[in-house]
Amino acid sequence: MTKDELDFIISEKQIWRCPPCAASRRSSMQAVSDAEKGKASISQVIFMLEEAKNDRKRMEKEMNTSFEFLHNLVKEQKETLDKQAMKMSEYIAVIEELKQEKVNLSKKVKDLELKLDESEQYSRSNNIEIHGVPEQGNEDLYETVAGVSAALGHKVSREAIDVCHRLGKRSDNAGPAIIIARFVRREDKLKILEKRRVKRDFSTNDIGLSCATAPVYINENLCYGRRKVFAAARLAKKEKNYAYLWIRNGKILMRKESSSPVREILSMEDVAKL
């Protein structure tokens, strides 16, 4: 058959069979026709049975081929899924490992932050902050700090003060800039804080300043990290009805009521746990 003949048969939607197949089909159709008319001979019946048997074999073979194809397809899909499940297990293990590593690193960072905070606060162990002292032209802060100390009943010499200065004023603070004073001996700092706790009505009048009366506060000099924690602790004190909040030797301490145990607040996490 030429290509043109094949194209013609396809375009006309005709069916072509080879001569042996055509003869066999004609014989089969004749046998069926004879059987329907009750005229089939023994040989024709045997021929029909053979055809039916051959058809069954062909069907079984085709079904077996289909089943084998489907089986192989399912097997391939199962192998693919098994590989994906194995990869997924590996990825999950890696994710869990990374999560644990993140937890460990976070803990190390927190530990380092606490150590850095402690180190920075320790460097301020001899410092105090004096709030509320008005600024004056050409002021001698050493004399000012010594005068504040003397007014509280604890005299210190100029040599007992290592260094002192005012902090820059914040834009939202209309009051005088804070005075930071570092003492040579920590005992002087502790004594001044103790005297100020006893003398609750300490003001500018007590240090002999000719200005409007204003309270003068003396606090421990906290590092930046602890200052933030202390501010958060003050808010928590109001929200959660804590009776006491104070600072002692650079440590932030809280107590729910007079009979409650003292809690040291080291970080924002400690504030959140109140």
PDB file of C-alpha atoms in Angstrom:
ATOM      1  CA  MET A   1       0.000   0.000   0.000  1.00  0.00           C
ATOM      2  CA  THR A   2       1.350   3.362  -0.970  1.00  0.00           C
ATOM      3  CA  LYS A   3       1.282   6.433   1.257  1.00  0.00           C
ATOM      4  CA  ASP A   4      -1.356   8.056  -0.955  1.00  0.00           C
ATOM      5  CA  GLU A   5      -3.570   4.972  -0.615  1.00  0.00           C
ATOM      6  CA  LEU A   6      -3.118   5.005   3.161  1.00  0.00           C
ATOM      7  CA  ASP A   7      -3.953   8.729   3.343  1.00  0.00           C
ATOM      8  CA  PHE A   8      -7.090   8.096   1.213  1.00  0.00           C
ATOM      9  CA  ILE A   9      -8.296   5.270   3.472  1.00  0.00           C
ATOM     10  CA  ILE A  10      -7.730   7.432   6.569  1.00  0.00           C
ATOM     11  CA  SER A  11      -9.433  10.488   5.046  1.00  0.00           C
ATOM     12  CA  GLU A  12     -12.450   8.375   3.968  1.00  0.00           C
ATOM     13  CA  LYS A  13     -12.541   6.621   7.352  1.00  0.00           C
ATOM     14  CA  GLN A  14     -12.446   3.232   5.654  1.00  0.00           C
ATOM     15  CA  ILE A  15     -11.197  -0.019   7.182  1.00  0.00           C
ATOM     16  CA  TRP A  16      -8.536  -2.094   5.436  1.00  0.00           C
ATOM     17  CA  ARG A  17      -7.747  -5.712   6.291  1.00  0.00           C
ATOM     18  CA  CYS A  18      -5.139  -7.978   4.835  1.00  0.00           C
ATOM     19  CA  PRO A  19      -6.536 -10.819   2.663  1.00  0.00           C
ATOM     20  CA  PRO A  20      -6.010 -13.646   5.248  1.00  0.00           C
ATOM     21  CA  CYS A  21      -7.731 -11.577   7.955  1.00  0.00           C
ATOM     22  CA  ALA A  22     -10.531 -10.632   5.569  1.00  0.00           C
ATOM     23  CA  ALA A  23     -11.074 -14.289   4.605  1.00  0.00           C
ATOM     24  CA  SER A  24     -11.038 -15.367   8.231  1.00  0.00           C
ATOM     25  CA  ARG A  25     -13.507 -12.630   9.144  1.00  0.00           C
ATOM     26  CA  ARG A  26     -15.791 -13.620   6.277  1.00  0.00           C
ATOM     27  CA  SER A  27     -15.666 -17.262   7.386  1.00  0.00           C
ATOM     28  CA  SER A  28     -16.388 -16.257  10.987  1.00  0.00           C
ATOM     29  CA  MET A  29     -19.266 -14.014   9.934  1.00  0.00           C
ATOM     30  CA  GLN A  30     -20.636 -16.778   7.698  1.00  0.00           C
ATOM     31  CA  ALA A  31     -20.369 -19.252  10.558  1.00  0.00           C
ATOM     32  CA  VAL A  32     -22.201 -16.874  12.853  1.00  0.00           C
ATOM     33  CA  SER A  33     -24.837 -16.326  10.197  1.00  0.00           C
ATOM     34  CA  ASP A  34     -25.250 -20.078   9.683  1.00  0.00           C
ATOM     35  CA  ALA A  35     -25.409 -20.623  13.436  1.00  0.00           C
ATOM     36  CA  GLU A  36     -28.130 -18.033  13.724  1.00  0.00           C
ATOM     37  CA  LYS A  37     -30.065 -19.832  10.993  1.00  0.00           C
ATOM     38  CA  GLY A  38     -29.501 -23.248  12.608  1.00  0.00           C
ATOM     39  CA  LYS A  39     -27.450 -24.440   9.649  1.00  0.00           C
ATOM     40  CA  ALA A  40     -23.950 -24.505  11.302  1.00  0.00           C
ATOM     41  CA  SER A  41     -21.932 -27.671  10.768  1.00  0.00           C
ATOM     42  CA  ILE A  42     -19.645 -29.294  13.311  1.00  0.00           C
ATOM     43  CA  SER A  43     -16.598 -27.744  11.668  1.00  0.00           C
ATOM     44  CA  GLN A  44     -18.181 -24.315  11.741  1.00  0.00           C
ATOM     45  CA  VAL A  45     -19.018 -24.702  15.451  1.00  0.00           C
ATOM     46  CA  ILE A  46     -15.454 -25.789  16.155  1.00  0.00           C
ATOM     47  CA  PHE A  47     -14.217 -22.817  14.141  1.00  0.00           C
ATOM     48  CA  MET A  48     -16.435 -20.467  16.175  1.00  0.00           C
ATOM     49  CA  LEU A  49     -15.200 -21.959  19.427  1.00  0.00           C
ATOM     50  CA  GLU A  50     -11.615 -21.563  18.313  1.00  0.00           C
ATOM     51  CA  GLU A  51     -12.306 -17.951  17.381  1.00  0.00           C
ATOM     52  CA  ALA A  52     -13.916 -17.352  20.768  1.00  0.00           C
ATOM     53  CA  LYS A  53     -10.966 -19.019  22.465  1.00  0.00           C
ATOM     54  CA  ASN A  54      -8.513 -16.926  20.493  1.00  0.00           C
ATOM     55  CA  ASP A  55     -10.483 -13.775  21.281  1.00  0.00           C
ATOM     56  CA  ARG A  56     -10.400 -14.661  24.965  1.00  0.00           C
ATOM     57  CA  LYS A  57      -6.661 -15.236  24.824  1.00  0.00           C
ATOM     58  CA  ARG A  58      -6.170 -11.902  23.097  1.00  0.00           C
ATOM     59  CA  MET A  59      -8.325 -10.185  25.723  1.00  0.00           C
ATOM     60  CA  GLU A  60      -6.444 -11.917  28.554  1.00  0.00           C
ATOM     61  CA  LYS A  61      -3.150 -10.927  26.989  1.00  0.00           C
ATOM     62  CA  GLU A  62      -4.283  -7.339  26.578  1.00  0.00           C
ATOM     63  CA  MET A  63      -5.603  -7.277  30.148  1.00  0.00           C
ATOM     64  CA  ASN A  64      -2.386  -8.795  31.470  1.00  0.00           C
ATOM     65  CA  THR A  65      -0.420  -6.190  29.535  1.00  0.00           C
ATOM     66  CA  SER A  66      -2.635  -3.436  30.965  1.00  0.00           C
ATOM     67  CA  PHE A  67      -2.368  -4.834  34.469  1.00  0.00           C
ATOM     68  CA  GLU A  68       1.395  -5.127  34.144  1.00  0.00           C
ATOM     69  CA  PHE A  69       1.589  -1.547  32.891  1.00  0.00           C
ATOM     70  CA  LEU A  70      -0.583  -0.326  35.774  1.00  0.00           C
ATOM     71  CA  HIS A  71       1.419  -2.409  38.253  1.00  0.00           C
ATOM     72  CA  ASN A  72       4.683  -0.928  36.993  1.00  0.00           C
ATOM     73  CA  LEU A  73       3.152   2.557  37.094  1.00  0.00           C
ATOM     74  CA  VAL A  74       1.960   2.054  40.681  1.00  0.00           C
ATOM     75  CA  LYS A  75       5.342   0.628  41.601  1.00  0.00           C
ATOM     76  CA  GLU A  76       7.119   3.661  40.123  1.00  0.00           C
ATOM     77  CA  GLN A  77       4.726   6.007  41.920  1.00  0.00           C
ATOM     78  CA  LYS A  78       5.301   4.135  45.180  1.00  0.00           C
ATOM     79  CA  GLU A  79       9.064   4.333  44.747  1.00  0.00           C
ATOM     80  CA  THR A  80       8.752   8.061  44.020  1.00  0.00           C
ATOM     81  CA  LEU A  81       6.562   8.584  47.099  1.00  0.00           C
ATOM     82  CA  ASP A  82       8.972   6.537  49.239  1.00  0.00           C
ATOM     83  CA  LYS A  83      11.868   8.701  48.055  1.00  0.00           C
ATOM     84  CA  GLN A  84       9.881  11.863  48.727  1.00  0.00           C
ATOM     85  CA  ALA A  85       8.920  10.584  52.185  1.00  0.00           C
ATOM     86  CA  MET A  86      12.574   9.832  52.903  1.00  0.00           C
ATOM     87  CA  LYS A  87      13.591  13.316  51.736  1.00  0.00           C
ATOM     88  CA  MET A  88      10.790  14.825  53.815  1.00  0.00           C
ATOM     89  CA  SER A  89      12.043  12.956  56.879  1.00  0.00           C
ATOM     90  CA  GLU A  90      15.535  14.296  56.215  1.00  0.00           C
ATOM     91  CA  TYR A  91      14.190  17.845  55.829  1.00  0.00           C
ATOM     92  CA  ILE A  92      12.158  17.532  59.039  1.00  0.00           C
ATOM     93  CA  ALA A  93      15.246  16.292  60.882  1.00  0.00           C
ATOM     94  CA  VAL A  94      17.247  19.256  59.545  1.00  0.00           C
ATOM     95  CA  ILE A  95      14.464  21.671  60.542  1.00  0.00           C
ATOM     96  CA  GLU A  96      14.316  20.214  64.064  1.00  0.00           C
ATOM     97  CA  GLU A  97      18.084  20.472  64.308  1.00  0.00           C
ATOM     98  CA  LEU A  98      17.986  24.108  63.169  1.00  0.00           C
ATOM     99  CA  LYS A  99      15.176  24.882  65.612  1.00  0.00           C
ATOM    100  CA  GLN A 100      17.200  23.418  68.478  1.00  0.00           C
ATOM    101  CA  GLU A 101      20.269  25.304  67.295  1.00  0.00           C
ATOM    102  CA  LYS A 102      18.206  28.523  67.263  1.00  0.00           C
ATOM    103  CA  VAL A 103      17.041  27.824  70.831  1.00  0.00           C
ATOM    104  CA  ASN A 104      20.628  27.215  71.941  1.00  0.00           C
ATOM    105  CA  LEU A 105      21.885  30.342  70.176  1.00  0.00           C
ATOM    106  CA  SER A 106      19.061  32.433  71.649  1.00  0.00           C
ATOM    107  CA  LYS A 107      19.977  31.182  75.116  1.00  0.00           C
ATOM    108  CA  LYS A 108      23.645  31.981  74.518  1.00  0.00           C
ATOM    109  CA  VAL A 109      22.756  35.472  73.287  1.00  0.00           C
ATOM    110  CA  LYS A 110      20.609  36.082  76.383  1.00  0.00           C
ATOM    111  CA  ASP A 111      23.375  34.810  78.651  1.00  0.00           C
ATOM    112  CA  LEU A 112      25.895  37.069  76.915  1.00  0.00           C
ATOM    113  CA  GLU A 113      23.529  40.036  77.144  1.00  0.00           C
ATOM    114  CA  LEU A 114      23.073  39.431  80.869  1.00  0.00           C
ATOM    115  CA  LYS A 115      26.835  39.146  81.385  1.00  0.00           C
ATOM    116  CA  LEU A 116      27.430  42.319  79.377  1.00  0.00           C
ATOM    117  CA  ASP A 117      24.689  44.057  81.350  1.00  0.00           C
ATOM    118  CA  GLU A 118      26.236  42.929  84.640  1.00  0.00           C
ATOM    119  CA  SER A 119      29.680  44.056  83.509  1.00  0.00           C
ATOM    120  CA  GLU A 120      28.385  47.470  82.439  1.00  0.00           C
ATOM    121  CA  GLN A 121      26.428  47.882  85.652  1.00  0.00           C
ATOM    122  CA  TYR A 122      29.458  46.877  87.700  1.00  0.00           C
ATOM    123  CA  SER A 123      31.432  49.672  86.036  1.00  0.00           C
ATOM    124  CA  ARG A 124      28.814  52.069  87.515  1.00  0.00           C
ATOM    125  CA  SER A 125      28.960  50.623  91.003  1.00  0.00           C
ATOM    126  CA  ASN A 126      30.374  53.859  92.461  1.00  0.00           C
ATOM    127  CA  ASN A 127      28.015  56.164  90.533  1.00  0.00           C
ATOM    128  CA  ILE A 128      24.962  58.134  91.602  1.00  0.00           C
ATOM    129  CA  GLU A 129      22.489  60.285  89.687  1.00  0.00           C
ATOM    130  CA  ILE A 130      21.364  63.603  91.184  1.00  0.00           C
ATOM    131  CA  HIS A 131      18.088  64.923  89.753  1.00  0.00           C
ATOM    132  CA  GLY A 132      16.577  68.357  90.228  1.00  0.00           C
ATOM    133  CA  VAL A 133      19.629  70.549  90.931  1.00  0.00           C
ATOM    134  CA  PRO A 134      19.236  73.739  88.831  1.00  0.00           C
ATOM    135  CA  GLU A 135      21.988  74.585  86.367  1.00  0.00           C
ATOM    136  CA  GLN A 136      24.059  77.682  87.109  1.00  0.00           C
ATOM    137  CA  GLY A 137      26.621  79.593  85.085  1.00  0.00           C
ATOM    138  CA  ASN A 138      30.250  78.555  85.669  1.00  0.00           C
ATOM    139  CA  GLU A 139      29.073  75.950  88.192  1.00  0.00           C
ATOM    140  CA  ASP A 140      31.606  73.747  89.978  1.00  0.00           C
ATOM    141  CA  LEU A 141      29.916  70.347  89.982  1.00  0.00           C
ATOM    142  CA  TYR A 142      32.457  68.901  92.422  1.00  0.00           C
ATOM    143  CA  GLU A 143      31.400  71.540  94.957  1.00  0.00           C
ATOM    144  CA  THR A 144      27.730  70.920  94.078  1.00  0.00           C
ATOM    145  CA  VAL A 145      28.022  67.172  94.717  1.00  0.00           C
ATOM    146  CA  ALA A 146      29.971  67.770  97.933  1.00  0.00           C
ATOM    147  CA  GLY A 147      27.280  70.274  99.039  1.00  0.00           C
ATOM    148  CA  VAL A 148      24.463  67.781  98.339  1.00  0.00           C
ATOM    149  CA  SER A 149      26.313  65.118 100.315  1.00  0.00           C
ATOM    150  CA  ALA A 150      26.951  67.480 103.223  1.00  0.00           C
ATOM    151  CA  ALA A 151      23.276  68.551 103.264  1.00  0.00           C
ATOM    152  CA  LEU A 152      22.336  64.907 103.698  1.00  0.00           C
ATOM    153  CA  GLY A 153      24.710  64.558 106.651  1.00  0.00           C
ATOM    154  CA  HIS A 154      27.605  62.804 104.959  1.00  0.00           C
ATOM    155  CA  LYS A 155      30.528  65.076 104.169  1.00  0.00           C
ATOM    156  CA  VAL A 156      32.891  64.110 101.371  1.00  0.00           C
ATOM    157  CA  SER A 157      36.008  65.905 100.219  1.00  0.00           C
ATOM    158  CA  ARG A 158      36.623  67.008  96.662  1.00  0.00           C
ATOM    159  CA  GLU A 159      39.230  64.255  96.358  1.00  0.00           C
ATOM    160  CA  ALA A 160      36.594  61.628  97.227  1.00  0.00           C
ATOM    161  CA  ILE A 161      34.791  62.413  93.940  1.00  0.00           C
ATOM    162  CA  ASP A 162      36.475  60.702  91.007  1.00  0.00           C
ATOM    163  CA  VAL A 163      34.541  62.515  88.263  1.00  0.00           C
ATOM    164  CA  CYS A 164      31.220  64.283  87.827  1.00  0.00           C
ATOM    165  CA  HIS A 165      29.327  65.849  84.919  1.00  0.00           C
ATOM    166  CA  ARG A 166      25.871  66.646  83.678  1.00  0.00           C
ATOM    167  CA  LEU A 167      24.105  64.547  81.077  1.00  0.00           C
ATOM    168  CA  GLY A 168      22.750  66.213  77.969  1.00  0.00           C
ATOM    169  CA  LYS A 169      19.163  67.343  78.434  1.00  0.00           C
ATOM    170  CA  ARG A 170      16.463  65.334  76.719  1.00  0.00           C
ATOM    171  CA  SER A 171      14.126  67.241  74.436  1.00  0.00           C
ATOM    172  CA  ASP A 172      11.065  66.057  76.373  1.00  0.00           C
ATOM    173  CA  ASN A 173      12.489  66.995  79.790  1.00  0.00           C
ATOM    174  CA  ALA A 174      12.032  70.588  80.920  1.00  0.00           C
ATOM    175  CA  GLY A 175      13.938  70.058  84.184  1.00  0.00           C
ATOM    176  CA  PRO A 176      17.677  70.573  84.779  1.00  0.00           C
ATOM    177  CA  ALA A 177      20.132  68.083  83.333  1.00  0.00           C
ATOM    178  CA  ILE A 178      21.013  65.105  85.551  1.00  0.00           C
ATOM    179  CA  ILE A 179      24.347  65.157  87.420  1.00  0.00           C
ATOM    180  CA  ILE A 180      26.379  61.925  87.284  1.00  0.00           C
ATOM    181  CA  ALA A 181      28.957  61.580  90.068  1.00  0.00           C
ATOM    182  CA  ARG A 182      31.491  58.756  90.483  1.00  0.00           C
ATOM    183  CA  PHE A 183      33.056  58.332  93.925  1.00  0.00           C
ATOM    184  CA  VAL A 184      36.459  56.884  94.643  1.00  0.00           C
ATOM    185  CA  ARG A 185      34.986  54.661  97.341  1.00  0.00           C
ATOM    186  CA  ARG A 186      31.701  52.789  97.014  1.00  0.00           C
ATOM    187  CA  GLU A 187      31.008  53.360 100.699  1.00  0.00           C
ATOM    188  CA  ASP A 188      30.446  57.077 100.012  1.00  0.00           C
ATOM    189  CA  LYS A 189      27.884  56.293  97.315  1.00  0.00           C
ATOM    190  CA  LEU A 190      26.016  53.830  99.558  1.00  0.00           C
ATOM    191  CA  LYS A 191      26.014  56.240 102.487  1.00  0.00           C
ATOM    192  CA  ILE A 192      24.572  59.080 100.391  1.00  0.00           C
ATOM    193  CA  LEU A 193      21.799  56.824  99.038  1.00  0.00           C
ATOM    194  CA  GLU A 194      21.005  55.645 102.564  1.00  0.00           C
ATOM    195  CA  LYS A 195      20.811  59.228 103.865  1.00  0.00           C
ATOM    196  CA  ARG A 196      18.518  60.232 100.981  1.00  0.00           C
ATOM    197  CA  ARG A 197      16.136  57.344 101.695  1.00  0.00           C
ATOM    198  CA  VAL A 198      15.822  58.568 105.278  1.00  0.00           C
ATOM    199  CA  LYS A 199      15.421  62.261 104.372  1.00  0.00           C
ATOM    200  CA  ARG A 200      12.329  62.048 102.192  1.00  0.00           C
ATOM    201  CA  ASP A 201      11.666  65.791 101.857  1.00  0.00           C
ATOM    202  CA  PHE A 202      15.108  66.704 100.520  1.00  0.00           C
ATOM    203  CA  SER A 203      14.935  69.774  98.236  1.00  0.00           C
ATOM    204  CA  THR A 204      16.915  72.652  96.725  1.00  0.00           C
ATOM    205  CA  ASN A 205      16.392  74.616  99.974  1.00  0.00           C
ATOM    206  CA  ASP A 206      18.512  72.071 101.841  1.00  0.00           C
ATOM    207  CA  ILE A 207      21.522  72.694  99.608  1.00  0.00           C
ATOM    208  CA  GLY A 208      21.256  76.484  99.898  1.00  0.00           C
ATOM    209  CA  LEU A 209      20.208  77.363  96.353  1.00  0.00           C
ATOM    210  CA  SER A 210      18.359  80.620  95.826  1.00  0.00           C
ATOM    211  CA  CYS A 211      15.656  79.350  93.510  1.00  0.00           C
ATOM    212  CA  ALA A 212      12.127  78.026  93.638  1.00  0.00           C
ATOM    213  CA  THR A 213      11.855  75.054  95.941  1.00  0.00           C
ATOM    214  CA  ALA A 214      12.051  71.782  94.047  1.00  0.00           C
ATOM    215  CA  PRO A 215      12.692  68.208  95.204  1.00  0.00           C
ATOM    216  CA  VAL A 216      16.173  66.764  94.692  1.00  0.00           C
ATOM    217  CA  TYR A 217      16.338  63.019  94.006  1.00  0.00           C
ATOM    218  CA  ILE A 218      19.374  60.767  94.234  1.00  0.00           C
ATOM    219  CA  ASN A 219      19.328  57.414  92.472  1.00  0.00           C
ATOM    220  CA  GLU A 220      21.703  54.679  91.484  1.00  0.00           C
ATOM    221  CA  ASN A 221      23.163  55.108  88.013  1.00  0.00           C
ATOM    222  CA  LEU A 222      21.709  52.280  85.910  1.00  0.00           C
ATOM    223  CA  CYS A 223      23.127  51.155  82.579  1.00  0.00           C
ATOM    224  CA  TYR A 224      20.937  51.450  79.482  1.00  0.00           C
ATOM    225  CA  GLY A 225      19.704  47.830  79.585  1.00  0.00           C
ATOM    226  CA  ARG A 226      18.678  47.937  83.242  1.00  0.00           C
ATOM    227  CA  ARG A 227      17.114  51.366  82.801  1.00  0.00           C
ATOM    228  CA  LYS A 228      14.780  49.882  80.171  1.00  0.00           C
ATOM    229  CA  VAL A 229      13.966  46.895  82.404  1.00  0.00           C
ATOM    230  CA  PHE A 230      13.307  49.222  85.356  1.00  0.00           C
ATOM    231  CA  ALA A 231      10.892  51.320  83.260  1.00  0.00           C
ATOM    232  CA  ALA A 232       9.002  48.160  82.243  1.00  0.00           C
ATOM    233  CA  ALA A 233       8.974  46.982  85.874  1.00  0.00           C
ATOM    234  CA  ARG A 234       7.396  50.284  86.972  1.00  0.00           C
ATOM    235  CA  LEU A 235       4.550  49.779  84.503  1.00  0.00           C
ATOM    236  CA  ALA A 236       4.100  46.170  85.626  1.00  0.00           C
ATOM    237  CA  LYS A 237       4.038  47.301  89.259  1.00  0.00           C
ATOM    238  CA  LYS A 238       0.932  49.411  88.567  1.00  0.00           C
ATOM    239  CA  GLU A 239      -0.760  46.892  86.284  1.00  0.00           C
ATOM    240  CA  LYS A 240      -0.213  43.871  88.542  1.00  0.00           C
ATOM    241  CA  ASN A 241      -0.579  45.616  91.897  1.00  0.00           C
ATOM    242  CA  TYR A 242       2.919  45.068  93.258  1.00  0.00           C
ATOM    243  CA  ALA A 243       3.489  46.981  96.463  1.00  0.00           C
ATOM    244  CA  TYR A 244       7.284  47.447  96.279  1.00  0.00           C
ATOM    245  CA  LEU A 245       9.845  48.195  93.573  1.00  0.00           C
ATOM    246  CA  TRP A 246      13.348  49.416  94.375  1.00  0.00           C
ATOM    247  CA  ILE A 247      16.998  49.309  93.302  1.00  0.00           C
ATOM    248  CA  ARG A 248      19.768  48.063  95.546  1.00  0.00           C
ATOM    249  CA  ASN A 249      23.408  47.851  94.401  1.00  0.00           C
ATOM    250  CA  GLY A 250      22.348  48.026  90.769  1.00  0.00           C
ATOM    251  CA  LYS A 251      19.782  45.222  91.175  1.00  0.00           C
ATOM    252  CA  ILE A 252      16.097  45.720  90.375  1.00  0.00           C
ATOM    253  CA  LEU A 253      13.982  44.162  93.130  1.00  0.00           C
ATOM    254  CA  MET A 254      10.222  43.705  93.499  1.00  0.00           C
ATOM    255  CA  ARG A 255       7.863  42.393  96.135  1.00  0.00           C
ATOM    256  CA  LYS A 256       4.129  41.772  95.795  1.00  0.00           C
ATOM    257  CA  GLU A 257       3.442  42.617  99.450  1.00  0.00           C
ATOM    258  CA  SER A 258       5.367  42.853 102.704  1.00  0.00           C
ATOM    259  CA  SER A 259       5.103  39.104 103.375  1.00  0.00           C
ATOM    260  CA  SER A 260       5.985  38.053  99.805  1.00  0.00           C
ATOM    261  CA  PRO A 261       9.474  36.916  98.747  1.00  0.00           C
ATOM    262  CA  VAL A 262      11.726  39.406  96.968  1.00  0.00           C
ATOM    263  CA  ARG A 263      12.111  38.867  93.224  1.00  0.00           C
ATOM    264  CA  GLU A 264      15.137  40.072  91.279  1.00  0.00           C
ATOM    265  CA  ILE A 265      14.265  41.384  87.813  1.00  0.00           C
ATOM    266  CA  LEU A 266      17.088  40.812  85.349  1.00  0.00           C
ATOM    267  CA  SER A 267      15.389  41.078  81.957  1.00  0.00           C
ATOM    268  CA  MET A 268      12.189  41.837  80.069  1.00  0.00           C
ATOM    269  CA  GLU A 269      11.329  38.129  80.287  1.00  0.00           C
ATOM    270  CA  ASP A 270      11.344  38.407  84.091  1.00  0.00           C
ATOM    271  CA  VAL A 271       8.952  41.370  83.858  1.00  0.00           C
ATOM    272  CA  ALA A 272       6.632  39.349  81.577  1.00  0.00           C
ATOM    273  CA  LYS A 273       6.549  36.515  84.119  1.00  0.00           C
ATOM    274  CA  LEU A 274       5.305  38.713  86.961  1.00  0.00           C
TER     275      LEU A 274
END
